Amino acid sequence: MRVAVTGATGLIGQTLVSALRDRGDQVTALSRDADRARRALGDGVEAHAWPDPTGAPPPEAALAGADAVVHLLGEPVAQRWSDQAKERIRRSRVDGTRSLVQGLLALAADNRPGTLISQSASGFYGPHGDEELTEQAPAGDDFLAGVVVGWESEAMRAAAELRVAVTRTGVVLSPEGGALAKMLPFFRLGIGGPVAGGRQYVPWIHLDDVVGALLFCLDDARAAGPVNLAAPNPVTNTELSRTLGRVLNRPAVLPVPAFALKLLYGDMAQIVVTGQRVVPSRLNQLGYEFRHPDLEAALRDVLGR
């Protein structure tokens, strides 16, 4: 296939591009800086500049003739949520997806990609207790849930003309970025532990399974609408902390109070202290086989332990 990828130089994007190329697909990257994308992704990847994702559609040449688009571009959610950061997150996710869909729908039908896989987030569900959340669960009402609802709505506007899947991704396990990268320094020093009581669930997933599920959704015509990208065995924050400590051979018993996270991350701490018990119901129904369904084995693989 020829696959266009936005956000191709990010953590998930670079791994996905490599996997696509390994299986013989042709990749076109859309990036604010095409030269940087070429340097990061190497020879053989066509790169097009998309300098203003929130204000204008991508160049037609980047999309025309592609079989599919994987849309990963957006401001990182895992940062302190100032008012300015919230606006950047909202605009990059909602307005950026609107611009992409405008570009797709402007193409002639015989030159338009047939599939759009648009990254979404498990934050769609908002705070929950220990209730299992399938794709049928309703949206939450906090800031991130509102962003995700708008983000998915923009992607689904293309569903009348092409197959659209919105992949509600959980906490990605990788030492190179995301929540695990922020946790590792503390746990390696032996000062990590459960956060805010530790009873909240963490919808974790290994980076390999994020990419594996994206490829699966690209290939399987039945994958449409919301698809949860989370491991089949969600764990509580306490279980995650204990398992990470065991893998690192470090104690992991020092509790982290909620107020400390709020001082560090502002309103973003809400998604850490509440959590969601997300289950990959749709992936299971479609027959996706997880490479890393067990947390300890997944952490050992990620950390080379």
PDB file of C-alpha atoms in Angstrom:
ATOM      1  CA  MET A   1       0.000   0.000   0.000  1.00  0.00           C
ATOM      2  CA  ARG A   2       0.870   3.639  -0.197  1.00  0.00           C
ATOM      3  CA  VAL A   3       0.234   5.115   3.248  1.00  0.00           C
ATOM      4  CA  ALA A   4       0.370   8.779   4.219  1.00  0.00           C
ATOM      5  CA  VAL A   5       1.308   9.363   7.877  1.00  0.00           C
ATOM      6  CA  THR A   6       0.900  12.598   9.813  1.00  0.00           C
ATOM      7  CA  GLY A   7       2.976  13.006  12.961  1.00  0.00           C
ATOM      8  CA  ALA A   8       5.459  10.592  11.416  1.00  0.00           C
ATOM      9  CA  THR A   9       8.441  11.858  13.438  1.00  0.00           C
ATOM     10  CA  GLY A  10       6.805  11.241  16.833  1.00  0.00           C
ATOM     11  CA  LEU A  11       7.281   8.205  19.073  1.00  0.00           C
ATOM     12  CA  ILE A  12       4.482   6.172  17.517  1.00  0.00           C
ATOM     13  CA  GLY A  13       4.987   7.649  14.051  1.00  0.00           C
ATOM     14  CA  GLN A  14       8.625   6.643  13.638  1.00  0.00           C
ATOM     15  CA  THR A  15       7.930   3.106  14.819  1.00  0.00           C
ATOM     16  CA  LEU A  16       4.917   2.826  12.506  1.00  0.00           C
ATOM     17  CA  VAL A  17       6.834   4.150   9.496  1.00  0.00           C
ATOM     18  CA  SER A  18       9.573   1.585  10.113  1.00  0.00           C
ATOM     19  CA  ALA A  19       7.009  -1.228  10.352  1.00  0.00           C
ATOM     20  CA  LEU A  20       5.252  -0.113   7.165  1.00  0.00           C
ATOM     21  CA  ARG A  21       8.528  -0.016   5.261  1.00  0.00           C
ATOM     22  CA  ASP A  22       9.597  -3.402   6.634  1.00  0.00           C
ATOM     23  CA  ARG A  23       6.523  -4.999   5.113  1.00  0.00           C
ATOM     24  CA  GLY A  24       7.006  -3.284   1.760  1.00  0.00           C
ATOM     25  CA  ASP A  25       4.583  -0.369   1.941  1.00  0.00           C
ATOM     26  CA  GLN A  26       5.380   3.026   0.448  1.00  0.00           C
ATOM     27  CA  VAL A  27       5.255   5.795   3.050  1.00  0.00           C
ATOM     28  CA  THR A  28       4.536   9.481   2.604  1.00  0.00           C
ATOM     29  CA  ALA A  29       5.145  11.644   5.681  1.00  0.00           C
ATOM     30  CA  LEU A  30       3.370  14.905   6.400  1.00  0.00           C
ATOM     31  CA  SER A  31       5.295  17.178   8.735  1.00  0.00           C
ATOM     32  CA  ARG A  32       5.579  20.845   9.613  1.00  0.00           C
ATOM     33  CA  ASP A  33       9.238  20.515   8.579  1.00  0.00           C
ATOM     34  CA  ALA A  34       9.720  18.190   5.601  1.00  0.00           C
ATOM     35  CA  ASP A  35      13.526  18.326   5.768  1.00  0.00           C
ATOM     36  CA  ARG A  36      13.511  17.296   9.424  1.00  0.00           C
ATOM     37  CA  ALA A  37      11.140  14.436   8.594  1.00  0.00           C
ATOM     38  CA  ARG A  38      13.465  13.182   5.840  1.00  0.00           C
ATOM     39  CA  ARG A  39      16.430  13.230   8.216  1.00  0.00           C
ATOM     40  CA  ALA A  40      14.492  11.437  10.954  1.00  0.00           C
ATOM     41  CA  LEU A  41      12.871   8.802   8.750  1.00  0.00           C
ATOM     42  CA  GLY A  42      15.670   8.083   6.323  1.00  0.00           C
ATOM     43  CA  ASP A  43      15.871   7.477   2.605  1.00  0.00           C
ATOM     44  CA  GLY A  44      12.876   5.992   0.883  1.00  0.00           C
ATOM     45  CA  VAL A  45      10.261   8.051   2.731  1.00  0.00           C
ATOM     46  CA  GLU A  46       8.639  10.814   0.729  1.00  0.00           C
ATOM     47  CA  ALA A  47       8.019  13.878   2.899  1.00  0.00           C
ATOM     48  CA  HIS A  48       5.710  16.847   2.353  1.00  0.00           C
ATOM     49  CA  ALA A  49       5.554  20.031   4.385  1.00  0.00           C
ATOM     50  CA  TRP A  50       2.296  20.793   6.195  1.00  0.00           C
ATOM     51  CA  PRO A  51       3.298  24.009   7.939  1.00  0.00           C
ATOM     52  CA  ASP A  52      -0.097  25.030   9.363  1.00  0.00           C
ATOM     53  CA  PRO A  53      -2.159  21.937  10.260  1.00  0.00           C
ATOM     54  CA  THR A  54      -4.714  23.899  12.279  1.00  0.00           C
ATOM     55  CA  GLY A  55      -5.288  26.491   9.570  1.00  0.00           C
ATOM     56  CA  ALA A  56      -5.055  24.799   6.190  1.00  0.00           C
ATOM     57  CA  PRO A  57      -5.430  21.325   4.636  1.00  0.00           C
ATOM     58  CA  PRO A  58      -2.285  19.372   3.752  1.00  0.00           C
ATOM     59  CA  PRO A  59      -0.919  19.628   0.210  1.00  0.00           C
ATOM     60  CA  GLU A  60      -2.969  17.641  -2.286  1.00  0.00           C
ATOM     61  CA  ALA A  61       0.128  15.860  -3.593  1.00  0.00           C
ATOM     62  CA  ALA A  62       0.688  14.237  -0.189  1.00  0.00           C
ATOM     63  CA  LEU A  63      -2.745  12.596  -0.138  1.00  0.00           C
ATOM     64  CA  ALA A  64      -3.698  12.030  -3.764  1.00  0.00           C
ATOM     65  CA  GLY A  65      -3.302   8.422  -4.830  1.00  0.00           C
ATOM     66  CA  ALA A  66      -2.617   7.093  -1.330  1.00  0.00           C
ATOM     67  CA  ASP A  67      -4.473   3.980  -0.244  1.00  0.00           C
ATOM     68  CA  ALA A  68      -4.743   5.059   3.390  1.00  0.00           C
ATOM     69  CA  VAL A  69      -3.896   7.805   5.860  1.00  0.00           C
ATOM     70  CA  VAL A  70      -2.783   7.331   9.469  1.00  0.00           C
ATOM     71  CA  HIS A  71      -3.307  10.564  11.399  1.00  0.00           C
ATOM     72  CA  LEU A  72      -1.066  10.857  14.484  1.00  0.00           C
ATOM     73  CA  LEU A  73      -0.298  14.579  14.521  1.00  0.00           C
ATOM     74  CA  GLY A  74      -1.084  16.565  17.649  1.00  0.00           C
ATOM     75  CA  GLU A  75       0.224  18.457  20.666  1.00  0.00           C
ATOM     76  CA  PRO A  76       1.320  16.082  23.470  1.00  0.00           C
ATOM     77  CA  VAL A  77      -1.319  15.622  26.166  1.00  0.00           C
ATOM     78  CA  ALA A  78       1.247  14.634  28.826  1.00  0.00           C
ATOM     79  CA  GLN A  79       2.348  18.113  29.885  1.00  0.00           C
ATOM     80  CA  ARG A  80       1.314  20.696  32.472  1.00  0.00           C
ATOM     81  CA  TRP A  81      -2.106  21.983  31.430  1.00  0.00           C
ATOM     82  CA  SER A  82      -1.845  25.745  31.484  1.00  0.00           C
ATOM     83  CA  ASP A  83      -4.607  27.634  29.695  1.00  0.00           C
ATOM     84  CA  GLN A  84      -2.237  28.054  26.748  1.00  0.00           C
ATOM     85  CA  ALA A  85      -1.364  24.339  26.703  1.00  0.00           C
ATOM     86  CA  LYS A  86      -5.045  23.383  26.761  1.00  0.00           C
ATOM     87  CA  GLU A  87      -5.702  25.594  23.760  1.00  0.00           C
ATOM     88  CA  ARG A  88      -2.736  24.110  21.870  1.00  0.00           C
ATOM     89  CA  ILE A  89      -3.968  20.590  22.637  1.00  0.00           C
ATOM     90  CA  ARG A  90      -7.524  21.379  21.552  1.00  0.00           C
ATOM     91  CA  ARG A  91      -6.554  23.179  18.361  1.00  0.00           C
ATOM     92  CA  SER A  92      -3.934  20.657  17.261  1.00  0.00           C
ATOM     93  CA  ARG A  93      -6.258  17.693  17.766  1.00  0.00           C
ATOM     94  CA  VAL A  94      -9.627  19.124  16.727  1.00  0.00           C
ATOM     95  CA  ASP A  95      -8.702  21.795  14.187  1.00  0.00           C
ATOM     96  CA  GLY A  96      -5.821  19.731  12.796  1.00  0.00           C
ATOM     97  CA  THR A  97      -8.135  16.782  12.117  1.00  0.00           C
ATOM     98  CA  ARG A  98     -10.704  19.104  10.559  1.00  0.00           C
ATOM     99  CA  SER A  99      -8.037  20.409   8.165  1.00  0.00           C
ATOM    100  CA  LEU A 100      -6.973  16.883   7.208  1.00  0.00           C
ATOM    101  CA  VAL A 101     -10.543  15.785   6.500  1.00  0.00           C
ATOM    102  CA  GLN A 102     -11.132  18.904   4.407  1.00  0.00           C
ATOM    103  CA  GLY A 103      -8.132  17.926   2.313  1.00  0.00           C
ATOM    104  CA  LEU A 104      -9.350  14.347   1.934  1.00  0.00           C
ATOM    105  CA  LEU A 105     -12.879  15.284   0.951  1.00  0.00           C
ATOM    106  CA  ALA A 106     -11.613  17.838  -1.580  1.00  0.00           C
ATOM    107  CA  LEU A 107      -9.948  15.073  -3.601  1.00  0.00           C
ATOM    108  CA  ALA A 108     -11.700  13.440  -6.521  1.00  0.00           C
ATOM    109  CA  ALA A 109     -13.272  10.129  -5.491  1.00  0.00           C
ATOM    110  CA  ASP A 110     -10.994   8.091  -7.766  1.00  0.00           C
ATOM    111  CA  ASN A 111      -7.898   9.721  -6.271  1.00  0.00           C
ATOM    112  CA  ARG A 112      -8.909   9.696  -2.605  1.00  0.00           C
ATOM    113  CA  PRO A 113      -7.541   7.308   0.045  1.00  0.00           C
ATOM    114  CA  GLY A 114     -10.043   4.629   0.995  1.00  0.00           C
ATOM    115  CA  THR A 115      -9.123   4.470   4.687  1.00  0.00           C
ATOM    116  CA  LEU A 116      -8.417   6.935   7.497  1.00  0.00           C
ATOM    117  CA  ILE A 117      -7.009   5.682  10.799  1.00  0.00           C
ATOM    118  CA  SER A 118      -7.182   8.638  13.171  1.00  0.00           C
ATOM    119  CA  GLN A 119      -5.464   8.360  16.524  1.00  0.00           C
ATOM    120  CA  SER A 120      -7.688   9.107  19.480  1.00  0.00           C
ATOM    121  CA  ALA A 121      -7.276   8.650  23.237  1.00  0.00           C
ATOM    122  CA  SER A 122      -8.688   6.609  26.095  1.00  0.00           C
ATOM    123  CA  GLY A 123      -9.352  10.002  27.680  1.00  0.00           C
ATOM    124  CA  PHE A 124     -12.618   9.890  25.710  1.00  0.00           C
ATOM    125  CA  TYR A 125     -14.197   8.058  28.666  1.00  0.00           C
ATOM    126  CA  GLY A 126     -13.238  10.527  31.382  1.00  0.00           C
ATOM    127  CA  PRO A 127     -12.730   9.470  35.021  1.00  0.00           C
ATOM    128  CA  HIS A 128     -14.134   6.057  35.996  1.00  0.00           C
ATOM    129  CA  GLY A 129     -13.729   3.600  38.835  1.00  0.00           C
ATOM    130  CA  ASP A 130     -13.305  -0.122  38.205  1.00  0.00           C
ATOM    131  CA  GLU A 131     -16.000  -0.368  35.518  1.00  0.00           C
ATOM    132  CA  GLU A 132     -14.773  -2.095  32.356  1.00  0.00           C
ATOM    133  CA  LEU A 133     -14.976   0.336  29.452  1.00  0.00           C
ATOM    134  CA  THR A 134     -15.654  -1.037  25.991  1.00  0.00           C
ATOM    135  CA  GLU A 135     -16.058   1.122  22.904  1.00  0.00           C
ATOM    136  CA  GLN A 136     -19.779   1.392  23.739  1.00  0.00           C
ATOM    137  CA  ALA A 137     -19.182   3.317  26.981  1.00  0.00           C
ATOM    138  CA  PRO A 138     -20.267   6.986  26.916  1.00  0.00           C
ATOM    139  CA  ALA A 139     -17.953   9.973  26.773  1.00  0.00           C
ATOM    140  CA  GLY A 140     -16.795  11.709  29.910  1.00  0.00           C
ATOM    141  CA  ASP A 141     -17.324  15.376  30.707  1.00  0.00           C
ATOM    142  CA  ASP A 142     -13.857  16.628  31.661  1.00  0.00           C
ATOM    143  CA  PHE A 143     -11.495  18.710  29.508  1.00  0.00           C
ATOM    144  CA  LEU A 144      -9.722  15.839  27.773  1.00  0.00           C
ATOM    145  CA  ALA A 145     -12.949  13.963  27.065  1.00  0.00           C
ATOM    146  CA  GLY A 146     -14.322  17.108  25.436  1.00  0.00           C
ATOM    147  CA  VAL A 147     -11.230  17.401  23.264  1.00  0.00           C
ATOM    148  CA  VAL A 148     -11.444  13.745  22.220  1.00  0.00           C
ATOM    149  CA  VAL A 149     -15.142  13.988  21.381  1.00  0.00           C
ATOM    150  CA  GLY A 150     -14.442  16.965  19.104  1.00  0.00           C
ATOM    151  CA  TRP A 151     -11.360  15.278  17.649  1.00  0.00           C
ATOM    152  CA  GLU A 152     -13.233  12.075  16.799  1.00  0.00           C
ATOM    153  CA  SER A 153     -16.208  13.989  15.422  1.00  0.00           C
ATOM    154  CA  GLU A 154     -13.962  15.751  12.920  1.00  0.00           C
ATOM    155  CA  ALA A 155     -12.447  12.428  11.807  1.00  0.00           C
ATOM    156  CA  MET A 156     -15.852  10.771  11.450  1.00  0.00           C
ATOM    157  CA  ARG A 157     -17.018  13.497   9.059  1.00  0.00           C
ATOM    158  CA  ALA A 158     -15.042  11.574   6.430  1.00  0.00           C
ATOM    159  CA  ALA A 159     -16.941   8.329   7.123  1.00  0.00           C
ATOM    160  CA  ALA A 160     -19.494   8.945   4.387  1.00  0.00           C
ATOM    161  CA  GLU A 161     -16.732   8.731   1.777  1.00  0.00           C
ATOM    162  CA  LEU A 162     -14.102   6.390   3.267  1.00  0.00           C
ATOM    163  CA  ARG A 163     -13.584   3.880   6.054  1.00  0.00           C
ATOM    164  CA  VAL A 164     -12.661   5.648   9.287  1.00  0.00           C
ATOM    165  CA  ALA A 165     -11.349   4.084  12.499  1.00  0.00           C
ATOM    166  CA  VAL A 166     -10.575   6.177  15.578  1.00  0.00           C
ATOM    167  CA  THR A 167      -8.030   4.394  17.770  1.00  0.00           C
ATOM    168  CA  ARG A 168      -8.516   5.305  21.436  1.00  0.00           C
ATOM    169  CA  THR A 169      -4.970   4.784  22.653  1.00  0.00           C
ATOM    170  CA  GLY A 170      -4.076   4.230  26.292  1.00  0.00           C
ATOM    171  CA  VAL A 171      -0.792   4.722  28.173  1.00  0.00           C
ATOM    172  CA  VAL A 172       1.957   3.664  25.766  1.00  0.00           C
ATOM    173  CA  LEU A 173       4.874   1.775  27.330  1.00  0.00           C
ATOM    174  CA  SER A 174       8.154   3.063  25.941  1.00  0.00           C
ATOM    175  CA  PRO A 175      11.305   4.381  27.641  1.00  0.00           C
ATOM    176  CA  GLU A 176      11.578   7.006  24.888  1.00  0.00           C
ATOM    177  CA  GLY A 177       8.514   9.030  25.791  1.00  0.00           C
ATOM    178  CA  GLY A 178       5.115   9.216  27.466  1.00  0.00           C
ATOM    179  CA  ALA A 179       4.210   8.329  31.031  1.00  0.00           C
ATOM    180  CA  LEU A 180       6.766   5.529  31.515  1.00  0.00           C
ATOM    181  CA  ALA A 181       9.675   7.787  30.562  1.00  0.00           C
ATOM    182  CA  LYS A 182       8.545  10.262  33.234  1.00  0.00           C
ATOM    183  CA  MET A 183       8.240   7.520  35.860  1.00  0.00           C
ATOM    184  CA  LEU A 184      11.552   5.758  35.257  1.00  0.00           C
ATOM    185  CA  PRO A 185      13.973   8.244  36.916  1.00  0.00           C
ATOM    186  CA  PHE A 186      12.053   8.069  40.207  1.00  0.00           C
ATOM    187  CA  PHE A 187      11.668   4.292  40.184  1.00  0.00           C
ATOM    188  CA  ARG A 188      15.340   3.749  39.297  1.00  0.00           C
ATOM    189  CA  LEU A 189      16.250   5.804  42.372  1.00  0.00           C
ATOM    190  CA  GLY A 190      13.945   3.664  44.518  1.00  0.00           C
ATOM    191  CA  ILE A 191      11.574   6.543  45.260  1.00  0.00           C
ATOM    192  CA  GLY A 192       8.664   5.484  43.062  1.00  0.00           C
ATOM    193  CA  GLY A 193       5.344   4.174  44.267  1.00  0.00           C
ATOM    194  CA  PRO A 194       1.558   4.217  43.906  1.00  0.00           C
ATOM    195  CA  VAL A 195      -0.047   7.511  42.974  1.00  0.00           C
ATOM    196  CA  ALA A 196      -3.040   8.997  44.814  1.00  0.00           C
ATOM    197  CA  GLY A 197      -3.908   5.748  46.592  1.00  0.00           C
ATOM    198  CA  GLY A 198      -3.138   3.553  43.594  1.00  0.00           C
ATOM    199  CA  ARG A 199      -6.626   2.094  43.111  1.00  0.00           C
ATOM    200  CA  GLN A 200      -7.201   3.787  39.741  1.00  0.00           C
ATOM    201  CA  TYR A 201      -6.780   1.667  36.612  1.00  0.00           C
ATOM    202  CA  VAL A 202      -4.103   2.323  33.996  1.00  0.00           C
ATOM    203  CA  PRO A 203      -5.021   1.446  30.365  1.00  0.00           C
ATOM    204  CA  TRP A 204      -1.458   0.459  29.411  1.00  0.00           C
ATOM    205  CA  ILE A 205      -0.271  -0.887  26.051  1.00  0.00           C
ATOM    206  CA  HIS A 206       3.161  -1.827  24.673  1.00  0.00           C
ATOM    207  CA  LEU A 207       4.365   0.336  21.776  1.00  0.00           C
ATOM    208  CA  ASP A 208       4.651  -2.801  19.621  1.00  0.00           C
ATOM    209  CA  ASP A 209       0.929  -3.428  20.090  1.00  0.00           C
ATOM    210  CA  VAL A 210       0.035   0.178  19.300  1.00  0.00           C
ATOM    211  CA  VAL A 211       1.792  -0.203  15.967  1.00  0.00           C
ATOM    212  CA  GLY A 212       0.516  -3.759  15.503  1.00  0.00           C
ATOM    213  CA  ALA A 213      -3.057  -2.624  16.079  1.00  0.00           C
ATOM    214  CA  LEU A 214      -2.666   0.328  13.701  1.00  0.00           C
ATOM    215  CA  LEU A 215      -1.438  -2.023  10.976  1.00  0.00           C
ATOM    216  CA  PHE A 216      -4.286  -4.416  11.781  1.00  0.00           C
ATOM    217  CA  CYS A 217      -6.831  -1.595  11.422  1.00  0.00           C
ATOM    218  CA  LEU A 218      -5.240  -0.554   8.132  1.00  0.00           C
ATOM    219  CA  ASP A 219      -5.563  -4.061   6.737  1.00  0.00           C
ATOM    220  CA  ASP A 220      -8.913  -5.221   8.108  1.00  0.00           C
ATOM    221  CA  ALA A 221     -11.918  -3.629   6.384  1.00  0.00           C
ATOM    222  CA  ARG A 222     -14.075  -4.483   9.410  1.00  0.00           C
ATOM    223  CA  ALA A 223     -12.159  -2.008  11.594  1.00  0.00           C
ATOM    224  CA  ALA A 224     -14.297   1.124  11.609  1.00  0.00           C
ATOM    225  CA  GLY A 225     -15.503   3.544  14.242  1.00  0.00           C
ATOM    226  CA  PRO A 226     -13.963   3.523  17.732  1.00  0.00           C
ATOM    227  CA  VAL A 227     -11.289   0.923  18.534  1.00  0.00           C
ATOM    228  CA  ASN A 228      -9.701   0.788  21.997  1.00  0.00           C
ATOM    229  CA  LEU A 229      -5.909   0.403  21.915  1.00  0.00           C
ATOM    230  CA  ALA A 230      -5.173  -0.971  25.371  1.00  0.00           C
ATOM    231  CA  ALA A 231      -3.785  -4.290  26.589  1.00  0.00           C
ATOM    232  CA  PRO A 232      -6.356  -6.976  27.454  1.00  0.00           C
ATOM    233  CA  ASN A 233      -5.215  -7.028  31.099  1.00  0.00           C
ATOM    234  CA  PRO A 234      -5.530  -3.520  32.588  1.00  0.00           C
ATOM    235  CA  VAL A 235      -3.973  -3.045  36.015  1.00  0.00           C
ATOM    236  CA  THR A 236      -4.296  -0.604  38.879  1.00  0.00           C
ATOM    237  CA  ASN A 237      -1.691   2.050  39.487  1.00  0.00           C
ATOM    238  CA  THR A 238      -0.513   0.066  42.524  1.00  0.00           C
ATOM    239  CA  GLU A 239      -0.026  -3.070  40.389  1.00  0.00           C
ATOM    240  CA  LEU A 240       1.844  -1.052  37.782  1.00  0.00           C
ATOM    241  CA  SER A 241       4.118   0.477  40.420  1.00  0.00           C
ATOM    242  CA  ARG A 242       4.889  -2.861  42.090  1.00  0.00           C
ATOM    243  CA  THR A 243       5.558  -4.551  38.760  1.00  0.00           C
ATOM    244  CA  LEU A 244       7.842  -1.767  37.563  1.00  0.00           C
ATOM    245  CA  GLY A 245       9.745  -1.903  40.856  1.00  0.00           C
ATOM    246  CA  ARG A 246      10.134  -5.672  40.527  1.00  0.00           C
ATOM    247  CA  VAL A 247      11.407  -5.388  36.953  1.00  0.00           C
ATOM    248  CA  LEU A 248      13.927  -2.715  38.009  1.00  0.00           C
ATOM    249  CA  ASN A 249      14.763  -4.560  41.236  1.00  0.00           C
ATOM    250  CA  ARG A 250      13.950  -1.434  43.222  1.00  0.00           C
ATOM    251  CA  PRO A 251      11.495  -0.738  46.050  1.00  0.00           C
ATOM    252  CA  ALA A 252       8.243   0.817  44.843  1.00  0.00           C
ATOM    253  CA  VAL A 253       6.345   1.574  48.021  1.00  0.00           C
ATOM    254  CA  LEU A 254       6.609   5.332  48.521  1.00  0.00           C
ATOM    255  CA  PRO A 255       3.124   6.761  47.941  1.00  0.00           C
ATOM    256  CA  VAL A 256       2.802   9.855  45.766  1.00  0.00           C
ATOM    257  CA  PRO A 257      -0.027  12.086  47.036  1.00  0.00           C
ATOM    258  CA  ALA A 258      -2.488  13.602  44.566  1.00  0.00           C
ATOM    259  CA  PHE A 259      -1.592  17.166  45.577  1.00  0.00           C
ATOM    260  CA  ALA A 260       2.043  16.601  44.547  1.00  0.00           C
ATOM    261  CA  LEU A 261       0.954  15.627  41.039  1.00  0.00           C
ATOM    262  CA  LYS A 262      -1.357  18.630  40.860  1.00  0.00           C
ATOM    263  CA  LEU A 263       1.534  20.911  41.777  1.00  0.00           C
ATOM    264  CA  LEU A 264       3.623  19.338  39.026  1.00  0.00           C
ATOM    265  CA  TYR A 265       1.057  18.974  36.228  1.00  0.00           C
ATOM    266  CA  GLY A 266      -1.872  21.218  37.115  1.00  0.00           C
ATOM    267  CA  ASP A 267      -5.216  19.992  35.789  1.00  0.00           C
ATOM    268  CA  MET A 268      -3.474  17.238  33.788  1.00  0.00           C
ATOM    269  CA  ALA A 269      -3.008  15.368  37.076  1.00  0.00           C
ATOM    270  CA  GLN A 270      -6.717  14.520  36.882  1.00  0.00           C
ATOM    271  CA  ILE A 271      -6.126  11.826  34.263  1.00  0.00           C
ATOM    272  CA  VAL A 272      -3.399  10.238  36.412  1.00  0.00           C
ATOM    273  CA  VAL A 273      -5.267  10.184  39.725  1.00  0.00           C
ATOM    274  CA  THR A 274      -8.562   8.897  38.271  1.00  0.00           C
ATOM    275  CA  GLY A 275      -7.789   6.525  35.373  1.00  0.00           C
ATOM    276  CA  GLN A 276      -9.937   4.159  33.319  1.00  0.00           C
ATOM    277  CA  ARG A 277     -10.329   0.377  33.054  1.00  0.00           C
ATOM    278  CA  VAL A 278     -10.322   0.282  29.253  1.00  0.00           C
ATOM    279  CA  VAL A 279     -10.598  -3.098  27.522  1.00  0.00           C
ATOM    280  CA  PRO A 280      -9.894  -3.789  23.808  1.00  0.00           C
ATOM    281  CA  SER A 281     -13.304  -5.248  23.040  1.00  0.00           C
ATOM    282  CA  ARG A 282     -13.306  -4.445  19.321  1.00  0.00           C
ATOM    283  CA  LEU A 283      -9.759  -5.701  18.711  1.00  0.00           C
ATOM    284  CA  ASN A 284     -10.648  -8.939  20.495  1.00  0.00           C
ATOM    285  CA  GLN A 285     -13.787  -9.326  18.390  1.00  0.00           C
ATOM    286  CA  LEU A 286     -11.807  -8.813  15.183  1.00  0.00           C
ATOM    287  CA  GLY A 287      -9.155 -11.331  16.204  1.00  0.00           C
ATOM    288  CA  TYR A 288      -6.111  -9.148  16.873  1.00  0.00           C
ATOM    289  CA  GLU A 289      -3.452 -11.119  18.761  1.00  0.00           C
ATOM    290  CA  PHE A 290      -1.575  -9.024  21.303  1.00  0.00           C
ATOM    291  CA  ARG A 291       2.181  -9.463  21.313  1.00  0.00           C
ATOM    292  CA  HIS A 292       2.484  -8.276  24.923  1.00  0.00           C
ATOM    293  CA  PRO A 293      -0.713  -9.008  26.904  1.00  0.00           C
ATOM    294  CA  ASP A 294       1.076  -9.359  30.273  1.00  0.00           C
ATOM    295  CA  LEU A 295       2.380  -6.259  32.053  1.00  0.00           C
ATOM    296  CA  GLU A 296       5.542  -7.689  33.604  1.00  0.00           C
ATOM    297  CA  ALA A 297       6.669  -9.334  30.363  1.00  0.00           C
ATOM    298  CA  ALA A 298       5.859  -6.115  28.493  1.00  0.00           C
ATOM    299  CA  LEU A 299       7.924  -3.991  30.879  1.00  0.00           C
ATOM    300  CA  ARG A 300      10.829  -6.431  30.733  1.00  0.00           C
ATOM    301  CA  ASP A 301      10.751  -6.236  26.944  1.00  0.00           C
ATOM    302  CA  VAL A 302      10.555  -2.436  26.896  1.00  0.00           C
ATOM    303  CA  LEU A 303      13.341  -2.020  29.449  1.00  0.00           C
ATOM    304  CA  GLY A 304      15.532  -4.906  28.239  1.00  0.00           C
ATOM    305  CA  ARG A 305      15.457  -6.586  31.662  1.00  0.00           C
TER     306      ARG A 305
END
